[in-house]
Short mmCIF file of C-alpha atoms in Angstrom, two decimals:
data_model
loop_
_atom_site.label_atom_id
_atom_site.label_comp_id
_atom_site.label_asym_id
_atom_site.label_seq_id
_atom_site.Cartn_x
_atom_site.Cartn_y
_atom_site.Cartn_z
CA MET A 1 43.50 71.42 73.28
CA SER A 2 43.98 74.69 71.31
CA VAL A 3 47.58 75.63 70.24
CA ILE A 4 46.33 79.20 69.58
CA THR A 5 45.37 79.53 73.16
CA ILE A 6 48.58 78.12 74.48
CA GLU A 7 50.60 80.58 72.30
CA ARG A 8 48.40 83.53 73.75
CA LYS A 9 49.05 82.34 77.32
CA VAL A 10 52.74 82.23 76.52
CA LEU A 11 52.72 85.66 75.09
CA GLU A 12 50.83 87.05 78.09
CA LYS A 13 53.18 85.59 80.59
CA ASN A 14 55.94 87.02 78.53
CA ASP A 15 54.21 90.55 78.44
CA THR A 16 53.75 90.40 82.43
CA LEU A 17 57.64 89.72 82.87
CA ALA A 18 58.32 92.34 80.17
CA ALA A 19 56.48 94.95 82.12
CA GLN A 20 58.50 94.01 85.24
CA ASN A 21 61.77 94.57 83.23
CA ARG A 22 60.50 97.78 81.81
CA GLU A 23 59.69 99.03 85.41
CA LEU A 24 63.16 97.98 86.51
CA PHE A 25 64.72 99.80 83.59
CA SER A 26 62.64 102.82 84.09
CA GLY A 27 63.69 102.90 87.91
CA HIS A 28 67.24 103.05 86.93
CA ARG A 29 66.74 105.53 84.04
CA LEU A 30 68.07 103.03 81.52
CA PHE A 31 67.73 103.34 77.81
CA VAL A 32 67.38 99.81 76.51
CA VAL A 33 67.58 98.80 72.85
CA ASN A 34 66.28 95.31 71.64
CA MET A 35 68.37 94.98 68.48
CA VAL A 36 66.85 92.61 66.00
CA SER A 37 67.68 91.28 62.43
CA SER A 38 68.43 88.28 60.27
CA PRO A 39 71.65 86.39 61.00
CA GLY A 40 74.49 88.13 59.38
CA SER A 41 73.07 91.56 59.07
CA GLY A 42 75.81 92.83 61.39
CA LYS A 43 74.42 93.28 64.78
CA THR A 44 77.73 92.35 66.67
CA SER A 45 79.69 94.51 64.28
CA LEU A 46 77.36 97.61 64.93
CA LEU A 47 77.67 96.90 68.56
CA GLU A 48 81.43 96.91 68.33
CA ARG A 49 81.42 100.32 66.31
CA THR A 50 78.82 101.69 68.76
CA ILE A 51 80.92 100.78 71.97
CA GLU A 52 83.98 102.27 70.24
CA HIS A 53 82.13 105.47 69.47
CA LEU A 54 80.03 105.78 72.76
CA GLY A 55 81.93 103.81 75.26
CA SER A 56 83.84 106.86 76.80
CA LYS A 57 80.73 108.89 76.93
CA LYS A 58 78.02 106.59 78.18
CA ARG A 59 78.13 103.43 80.49
CA LEU A 60 77.24 100.64 78.15
CA ALA A 61 76.17 97.01 78.95
CA VAL A 62 75.16 94.21 76.50
CA ILE A 63 72.97 91.00 76.60
CA GLU A 64 73.99 88.72 73.70
CA GLY A 65 71.26 86.37 72.51
CA ASP A 66 72.52 83.23 70.37
CA VAL A 67 71.05 79.96 69.37
CA GLN A 68 74.39 78.38 70.12
CA THR A 69 77.94 79.55 70.92
CA ASP A 70 79.23 82.53 72.98
CA TYR A 71 81.32 83.83 70.00
CA ASP A 72 79.49 87.17 70.04
CA ALA A 73 80.24 87.80 73.75
CA GLN A 74 83.81 86.54 73.20
CA ARG A 75 84.08 89.33 70.40
CA LEU A 76 82.89 91.97 72.78
CA ALA A 77 84.96 90.92 75.71
CA ARG A 78 87.92 93.07 74.67
CA TYR A 79 85.89 96.15 75.20
CA HIS A 80 85.76 95.63 78.82
CA ILE A 81 82.11 96.48 79.38
CA PRO A 82 79.63 94.21 81.09
CA VAL A 83 78.41 91.58 78.75
CA VAL A 84 76.11 88.49 79.61
CA GLN A 85 75.62 85.82 77.02
CA ILE A 86 72.31 84.05 76.83
CA VAL A 87 72.38 80.82 74.74
CA THR A 88 68.81 79.77 73.83
CA ASN A 89 69.88 76.13 72.77
CA GLY A 90 67.80 76.15 69.64
CA GLY A 91 65.20 78.74 70.77
CA CYS A 92 64.36 81.17 67.99
CA HIS A 93 64.06 84.33 70.16
CA LEU A 94 64.76 85.90 73.51
CA GLU A 95 61.97 85.97 76.09
CA ALA A 96 61.51 88.32 79.00
CA ASN A 97 62.23 85.79 81.47
CA LEU A 98 65.62 85.07 79.89
CA VAL A 99 66.50 88.72 80.14
CA LYS A 100 65.07 89.05 83.65
CA ASN A 101 67.62 86.31 84.74
CA ALA A 102 70.35 87.87 82.88
CA LEU A 103 69.84 91.28 84.63
CA THR A 104 70.88 89.64 87.83
CA ASN A 105 74.41 89.76 86.51
CA PHE A 106 74.55 93.44 86.14
CA ASP A 107 74.85 96.37 88.37
CA LEU A 108 72.15 98.41 86.77
CA LYS A 109 73.07 101.60 88.80
CA SER A 110 76.30 101.75 86.79
CA VAL A 111 74.49 101.40 83.31
CA ASP A 112 73.06 104.17 81.09
CA LEU A 113 72.54 102.23 77.92
CA LEU A 114 71.61 98.45 77.65
CA ILE A 115 71.70 96.91 74.21
CA ILE A 116 70.13 93.53 73.94
CA GLU A 117 71.34 91.67 70.73
CA ASN A 118 68.49 89.24 69.84
CA VAL A 119 68.78 85.91 68.21
CA GLY A 120 69.25 86.36 64.31
CA ASN A 121 65.67 85.90 63.20
CA LEU A 122 63.61 88.54 61.20
CA VAL A 123 60.40 86.88 62.25
CA CYS A 124 59.92 85.47 65.89
CA PRO A 125 61.52 88.16 67.99
CA ALA A 126 58.93 90.63 66.75
CA ASN A 127 56.22 89.09 68.97
CA TYR A 128 58.29 88.99 72.16
CA ASP A 129 58.45 92.19 74.30
CA LEU A 130 61.57 92.06 76.51
CA GLY A 131 60.80 95.24 78.39
CA GLU A 132 62.97 97.31 75.99
CA THR A 133 62.58 101.09 75.44
CA MET A 134 62.77 100.50 71.63
CA LYS A 135 63.36 97.88 69.26
CA VAL A 136 65.92 98.63 66.49
CA VAL A 137 65.76 96.55 63.34
CA LEU A 138 68.91 96.06 61.39
CA MET A 139 69.13 94.78 57.76
CA SER A 140 71.96 94.45 55.31
CA THR A 141 71.84 95.85 51.72
CA THR A 142 72.68 92.41 50.60
CA GLU A 143 69.22 91.18 51.71
CA GLY A 144 67.48 93.16 49.15
CA ASP A 145 65.10 96.16 49.14
CA ASP A 146 61.91 94.08 49.32
CA LYS A 147 62.39 92.79 52.81
CA PRO A 148 60.30 95.31 54.80
CA LEU A 149 57.29 94.20 52.79
CA LYS A 150 57.98 90.63 53.13
CA TYR A 151 58.69 90.63 56.91
CA PRO A 152 56.41 93.54 58.02
CA ALA A 153 55.91 92.88 61.78
CA MET A 154 59.58 93.66 62.67
CA PHE A 155 59.60 96.91 60.85
CA ARG A 156 56.17 97.77 62.32
CA ASN A 157 57.32 97.25 65.81
CA SER A 158 60.64 98.93 65.63
CA GLY A 159 61.54 102.60 66.31
CA ALA A 160 64.50 102.66 64.17
CA LEU A 161 65.88 100.84 61.09
CA VAL A 162 69.74 100.66 60.58
CA ILE A 163 70.50 99.88 56.74
CA ASN A 164 73.98 98.25 57.22
CA LYS A 165 76.56 97.37 54.68
CA VAL A 166 75.87 100.37 52.49
CA ASP A 167 79.51 99.95 51.24
CA LEU A 168 78.22 96.93 49.20
CA LEU A 169 75.59 98.98 47.42
CA PRO A 170 77.55 99.05 44.19
CA TYR A 171 77.70 95.17 44.04
CA VAL A 172 74.22 94.19 44.98
CA ASN A 173 70.65 94.32 43.58
CA CYS A 174 69.38 96.69 46.27
CA HIS A 175 67.90 100.27 45.75
CA LEU A 176 68.41 102.26 48.79
CA GLU A 177 65.47 104.63 47.97
CA ASP A 178 63.14 101.72 47.38
CA LEU A 179 64.17 100.03 50.55
CA LYS A 180 63.65 103.17 52.64
CA GLN A 181 60.20 103.67 50.76
CA ASN A 182 59.28 100.08 51.59
CA ALA A 183 60.29 100.37 55.25
CA LEU A 184 58.34 103.76 55.65
CA GLN A 185 55.27 102.22 53.92
CA ILE A 186 55.16 99.60 56.79
CA ASN A 187 56.04 102.24 59.51
CA PRO A 188 56.09 105.84 58.59
CA SER A 189 57.45 106.88 61.84
CA LEU A 190 60.75 104.68 61.44
CA LYS A 191 63.99 106.62 62.00
CA ILE A 192 66.32 105.39 59.43
CA PHE A 193 70.28 105.15 59.45
CA GLU A 194 72.51 104.18 56.86
CA THR A 195 75.77 102.62 58.05
CA SER A 196 78.77 100.57 57.10
CA CYS A 197 80.68 98.94 59.96
CA THR A 198 83.58 98.43 57.43
CA THR A 199 84.01 101.92 56.41
CA ARG A 200 82.42 103.52 59.44
CA ALA A 201 80.07 105.46 57.42
CA GLY A 202 76.89 106.75 59.31
CA ILE A 203 78.12 105.25 62.65
CA SER A 204 78.53 108.73 64.16
CA GLN A 205 74.92 109.65 63.23
CA TRP A 206 73.54 106.58 64.67
CA CYS A 207 75.59 106.87 67.97
CA ASP A 208 74.84 110.63 68.28
CA TRP A 209 71.04 109.91 67.99
CA LEU A 210 71.50 107.01 70.49
CA ALA A 211 73.37 109.12 72.90
CA GLN A 212 70.72 111.74 72.98
CA LYS A 213 68.16 109.20 73.77
CA VAL A 214 70.04 108.10 76.95
CA PRO A 215 68.69 110.12 79.99
CA VAL A 216 71.17 112.23 81.58
CA HIS A 217 71.93 110.95 85.08
CA PRO A 218 72.02 113.34 88.03
CA MET B 1 49.79 73.10 81.35
CA SER B 2 53.26 72.37 79.90
CA VAL B 3 54.25 74.25 76.85
CA ILE B 4 56.94 71.65 76.13
CA THR B 5 54.31 68.78 75.74
CA ILE B 6 52.19 71.05 73.53
CA GLU B 7 55.21 71.75 71.25
CA ARG B 8 55.99 68.00 71.11
CA LYS B 9 52.37 67.37 70.15
CA VAL B 10 52.52 69.94 67.50
CA LEU B 11 55.58 68.41 66.06
CA GLU B 12 54.30 64.86 66.24
CA LYS B 13 51.05 65.91 64.41
CA ASN B 14 53.31 67.54 61.79
CA ASP B 15 55.45 64.62 61.48
CA THR B 16 52.39 62.35 60.83
CA LEU B 17 51.29 64.77 58.09
CA ALA B 18 54.82 64.86 56.58
CA ALA B 19 54.96 61.16 56.41
CA GLN B 20 51.77 61.30 54.31
CA ASN B 21 53.26 63.84 52.03
CA ARG B 22 56.44 61.74 51.71
CA GLU B 23 54.42 58.68 50.74
CA LEU B 24 52.57 60.75 48.20
CA PHE B 25 55.85 62.15 46.67
CA SER B 26 57.33 58.73 46.65
CA GLY B 27 54.41 57.28 44.87
CA HIS B 28 54.79 59.88 42.09
CA ARG B 29 58.56 59.30 42.12
CA LEU B 30 59.17 63.00 42.94
CA PHE B 31 62.28 64.59 44.10
CA VAL B 32 61.35 67.19 46.61
CA VAL B 33 63.64 69.92 48.07
CA ASN B 34 62.98 72.01 51.05
CA MET B 35 64.90 75.13 50.55
CA VAL B 36 65.79 76.97 53.73
CA SER B 37 67.70 80.06 54.54
CA SER B 38 67.79 83.55 56.21
CA PRO B 39 65.83 86.26 54.42
CA GLY B 40 67.79 87.64 51.39
CA SER B 41 70.24 84.77 51.00
CA GLY B 42 68.98 84.41 47.44
CA LYS B 43 66.59 81.30 47.52
CA THR B 44 64.30 82.93 44.94
CA SER B 45 67.26 83.88 42.68
CA LEU B 46 68.62 80.45 42.92
CA LEU B 47 65.31 79.15 41.91
CA GLU B 48 65.28 81.45 38.82
CA ARG B 49 68.70 80.23 37.77
CA THR B 50 67.64 76.65 38.33
CA ILE B 51 64.57 76.93 36.39
CA GLU B 52 66.38 78.61 33.55
CA HIS B 53 69.12 75.70 33.65
CA LEU B 54 66.80 72.78 34.15
CA GLY B 55 63.43 73.90 33.00
CA SER B 56 63.71 72.27 29.59
CA LYS B 57 65.14 69.02 30.92
CA LYS B 58 62.88 68.37 34.01
CA ARG B 59 59.34 69.03 34.72
CA LEU B 60 59.76 71.44 37.78
CA ALA B 61 57.09 72.95 40.11
CA VAL B 62 57.40 75.19 42.98
CA ILE B 63 55.75 76.11 46.35
CA GLU B 64 56.68 79.43 47.66
CA GLY B 65 56.39 80.04 51.31
CA ASP B 66 56.34 83.55 52.71
CA VAL B 67 55.36 85.63 55.72
CA GLN B 68 53.52 88.26 53.64
CA THR B 69 53.11 89.02 50.00
CA ASP B 70 53.30 86.76 46.92
CA TYR B 71 56.14 88.83 45.27
CA ASP B 72 58.32 85.57 44.91
CA ALA B 73 55.48 83.69 43.13
CA GLN B 74 55.03 86.73 40.90
CA ARG B 75 58.90 86.65 40.12
CA LEU B 76 58.62 83.01 39.06
CA ALA B 77 55.21 83.41 37.03
CA ARG B 78 57.22 84.29 33.95
CA TYR B 79 58.95 80.93 33.71
CA HIS B 80 55.47 79.18 33.15
CA ILE B 81 55.91 76.42 35.53
CA PRO B 82 53.40 75.41 38.15
CA VAL B 83 53.91 77.67 41.36
CA VAL B 84 51.67 77.89 44.36
CA GLN B 85 52.19 80.55 46.96
CA ILE B 86 51.65 79.80 50.64
CA VAL B 87 51.42 83.15 52.78
CA THR B 88 51.83 82.13 56.64
CA ASN B 89 50.59 85.48 57.76
CA GLY B 90 53.32 85.91 60.27
CA GLY B 91 54.13 82.16 60.75
CA CYS B 92 57.84 81.73 60.93
CA HIS B 93 57.98 78.45 59.16
CA LEU B 94 56.10 76.04 56.73
CA GLU B 95 54.27 73.15 58.16
CA ALA B 96 53.42 69.73 56.45
CA ASN B 97 49.66 70.54 56.51
CA LEU B 98 50.27 73.76 54.63
CA VAL B 99 52.16 71.83 52.07
CA LYS B 100 49.57 68.96 51.91
CA ASN B 101 46.82 71.59 51.16
CA ALA B 102 49.05 73.26 48.44
CA LEU B 103 49.71 69.95 46.69
CA THR B 104 46.09 69.77 45.63
CA ASN B 105 46.74 72.58 43.20
CA PHE B 106 49.42 70.53 41.28
CA ASP B 107 49.15 67.67 38.83
CA LEU B 108 51.88 65.55 40.55
CA LYS B 109 51.87 63.04 37.60
CA SER B 110 53.35 65.84 35.55
CA VAL B 111 56.13 66.91 37.98
CA ASP B 112 59.69 65.49 38.38
CA LEU B 113 61.19 68.03 40.84
CA LEU B 114 59.28 70.01 43.36
CA ILE B 115 61.16 72.84 45.06
CA ILE B 116 59.53 74.26 48.25
CA GLU B 117 61.00 77.64 49.17
CA ASN B 118 60.56 77.91 52.81
CA VAL B 119 59.99 81.01 54.90
CA GLY B 120 63.35 83.19 55.43
CA ASN B 121 64.38 81.93 58.80
CA LEU B 122 67.58 79.95 59.69
CA VAL B 123 66.08 78.79 62.93
CA CYS B 124 62.47 77.58 63.06
CA PRO B 125 62.10 75.67 59.66
CA ALA B 126 64.79 73.22 60.82
CA ASN B 127 62.23 71.54 63.07
CA TYR B 128 59.51 70.99 60.59
CA ASP B 129 59.55 68.17 58.27
CA LEU B 130 57.52 68.77 55.20
CA GLY B 131 58.00 65.41 53.70
CA GLU B 132 60.83 66.51 51.54
CA THR B 133 63.40 64.29 50.03
CA MET B 134 66.13 66.62 51.26
CA LYS B 135 66.60 69.98 52.93
CA VAL B 136 68.90 72.23 51.14
CA VAL B 137 70.35 75.05 53.22
CA LEU B 138 71.43 78.31 51.37
CA MET B 139 73.61 80.93 52.88
CA SER B 140 75.19 84.11 51.36
CA THR B 141 78.85 84.98 51.81
CA THR B 142 77.73 88.26 53.26
CA GLU B 143 76.26 86.56 56.39
CA GLY B 144 79.71 85.55 57.57
CA ASP B 145 81.70 82.18 57.95
CA ASP B 146 80.58 81.51 61.52
CA LYS B 147 76.91 81.02 60.78
CA PRO B 148 76.89 77.16 60.72
CA LEU B 149 78.31 77.15 64.31
CA LYS B 150 75.75 79.70 65.38
CA TYR B 151 72.70 78.11 63.81
CA PRO B 152 73.83 74.38 63.75
CA ALA B 153 70.36 72.65 63.56
CA MET B 154 69.74 73.75 59.97
CA PHE B 155 73.14 72.55 58.75
CA ARG B 156 72.83 69.28 60.67
CA ASN B 157 69.40 68.63 59.14
CA SER B 158 70.42 69.49 55.50
CA GLY B 159 71.76 67.27 52.77
CA ALA B 160 73.42 70.18 50.84
CA LEU B 161 74.64 73.56 51.39
CA VAL B 162 74.73 76.24 48.73
CA ILE B 163 77.01 79.10 49.36
CA ASN B 164 75.58 81.79 47.33
CA LYS B 165 76.87 85.40 46.46
CA VAL B 166 80.44 84.15 45.99
CA ASP B 167 80.98 87.23 43.74
CA LEU B 168 80.79 89.30 46.80
CA LEU B 169 83.73 87.59 48.46
CA PRO B 170 86.34 90.21 47.63
CA TYR B 171 84.18 92.74 49.52
CA VAL B 172 83.17 90.86 52.67
CA ASN B 173 84.77 89.54 55.92
CA CYS B 174 84.05 85.78 54.97
CA HIS B 175 86.60 83.17 54.43
CA LEU B 176 85.26 80.53 52.18
CA GLU B 177 87.41 77.68 53.57
CA ASP B 178 86.57 78.63 57.12
CA LEU B 179 82.82 78.56 56.24
CA LYS B 180 83.12 75.16 54.61
CA GLN B 181 85.06 73.80 57.48
CA ASN B 182 82.43 75.05 60.02
CA ALA B 183 79.50 73.68 58.13
CA LEU B 184 81.37 70.20 57.79
CA GLN B 185 82.08 70.22 61.34
CA ILE B 186 78.51 70.32 62.02
CA ASN B 187 77.47 67.98 59.25
CA PRO B 188 80.43 65.99 57.72
CA SER B 189 78.16 64.56 54.87
CA LEU B 190 76.99 68.01 53.55
CA LYS B 191 77.34 68.25 49.88
CA ILE B 192 78.58 71.90 49.22
CA PHE B 193 78.13 74.13 46.26
CA GLU B 194 79.49 77.61 45.65
CA THR B 195 77.26 79.87 43.49
CA SER B 196 76.53 83.31 42.33
CA CYS B 197 73.23 83.99 40.89
CA THR B 198 74.49 87.09 39.36
CA THR B 199 77.65 85.88 37.57
CA ARG B 200 76.06 82.27 37.32
CA ALA B 201 79.28 80.69 38.81
CA GLY B 202 78.49 77.31 39.94
CA ILE B 203 74.96 77.07 38.73
CA SER B 204 75.54 74.22 36.28
CA GLN B 205 77.23 72.16 39.11
CA TRP B 206 74.42 72.63 41.43
CA CYS B 207 71.78 72.01 38.59
CA ASP B 208 73.65 68.86 37.30
CA TRP B 209 73.73 67.42 40.77
CA LEU B 210 70.13 68.16 41.24
CA ALA B 211 69.22 66.68 37.92
CA GLN B 212 70.83 63.46 38.54
CA LYS B 213 69.08 63.12 41.84
CA VAL B 214 65.62 63.16 40.02
CA PRO B 215 64.38 59.80 39.39
CA VAL B 216 64.06 58.74 35.68
CA HIS B 217 60.43 58.41 34.76
CA PRO B 218 59.46 55.41 32.63
#
C-alpha cells in the first residue's frame, strides 16, 4: 500500500473530471474563476463588491465552497444571481466532481462569468484543478508580507493576486512593496490588484480587468 | 480501492505514533501545545511574546512547522531556546512521525514546555494528533466572527482559543462577543484569551495560564 500512489490516483481522477468541466465551460464561452485564500481574507466580501459592480453588465453565477454552513450563500442571496452552495463536511478543498455536480443547478447558457469560492485554505486547494479558466488568490494585508514565500504553491498556480484590506495597512506590520515583490518572486506573471472591500478602493480596477476577460457573447 | 479506507489507515498509523509521542512527553513531565491557526493569525508573534514573558521562568522549546522556508525558526533564533524547523514541502499539516523525528534534536530532560507551531491551515491539522497535551487554536479579529461556525473541527478539538490582534477591533467587521459566543457554541469548555502581540494586551493572562499548566519539576 502506497499512500503517494493513491494520492496520485485521486489527483489523476480529479484532473480527468476537471478537463470535462473545462470543456463544458469552453463550450459555453464561460470565464471561470477559482477564488482561493485563507479563511477571512475577504473572498465573500470581494464577491459582494464584484456583483455590485459587474452584476448589471455581466451575467454572474457563484459556487460557494465551505467546510460547514451555508452562510456565504445566504450573504449572496440578496443579489438575486444564481448561487449554489457546496458544503464539504470537513473536506479541506473543492474537487472537480463536486463542481461538476453543482453545475447541474445552473443554466450555463445564461451565464458569462462563474466565480467559484473555494474553501478557506491557502494550502490544499492549490493541487485541485476544478476546470477553471484561472485561479485568483486573495490575501489580506493583515496576514503579513511573507506569505507568498511561505505558501508558494497557491501563488505559483494563480493568474492574479488580490491584496485585500489595504485600508488596514496603517495598523499592521505588512509592507505592500515587499508583499508584491515576494509574490512576483514566486510567480513573475501574477497580475496584482490592491483592494479594500470596506472603502471600495481598487474594486473598479479589479472588476474592469475581470470584465474584459469575459468573452463577448454573440 | 477505497480512498476512505486508506485515509483511515493513515490516521490510525498517525494515532499510534502520536500515542508514543504522548507517552514520551508524559515520561518527561512535559506540557506540549499544538498551536493551530490560519496563515497570518499571529502564531509566531504569539510565540515571541510568550518566550519573552515565560523564557526566564520555564524552559521552553519550539517545533516550527511550515510548508516552505525556515523564516519562523530564524525569527525565534534570537531568543536562544531550542528550536527545530520542520518543512513539510507542500504538506498541509504536521503528522506525529514528523514530530517524533524532530524530538530527537531536543534534550527533553531540559524542557518544561514544548510548543509546536503547526502549518497555517484551519482545516487539516484538526485531524492529526501529534501527541500534544492540548491544541490551542489562534485566530485574528481580522478573520471575522463567523469562523468558529465555518471551521468547527479545529475549535471543537482545542482546549483554548486565543483571539489575537484585538488592537485592530476598531477597524474591522468583527464583534468580539459574537466571536466568543460562536466559539463556545462549538465547544463550551474552550478557555478564551484576548491578545494583541503589538500592544501586548492579554499576553500576561495567556502566559500565566500556560505557566500554571506546566508541571512543577522536582
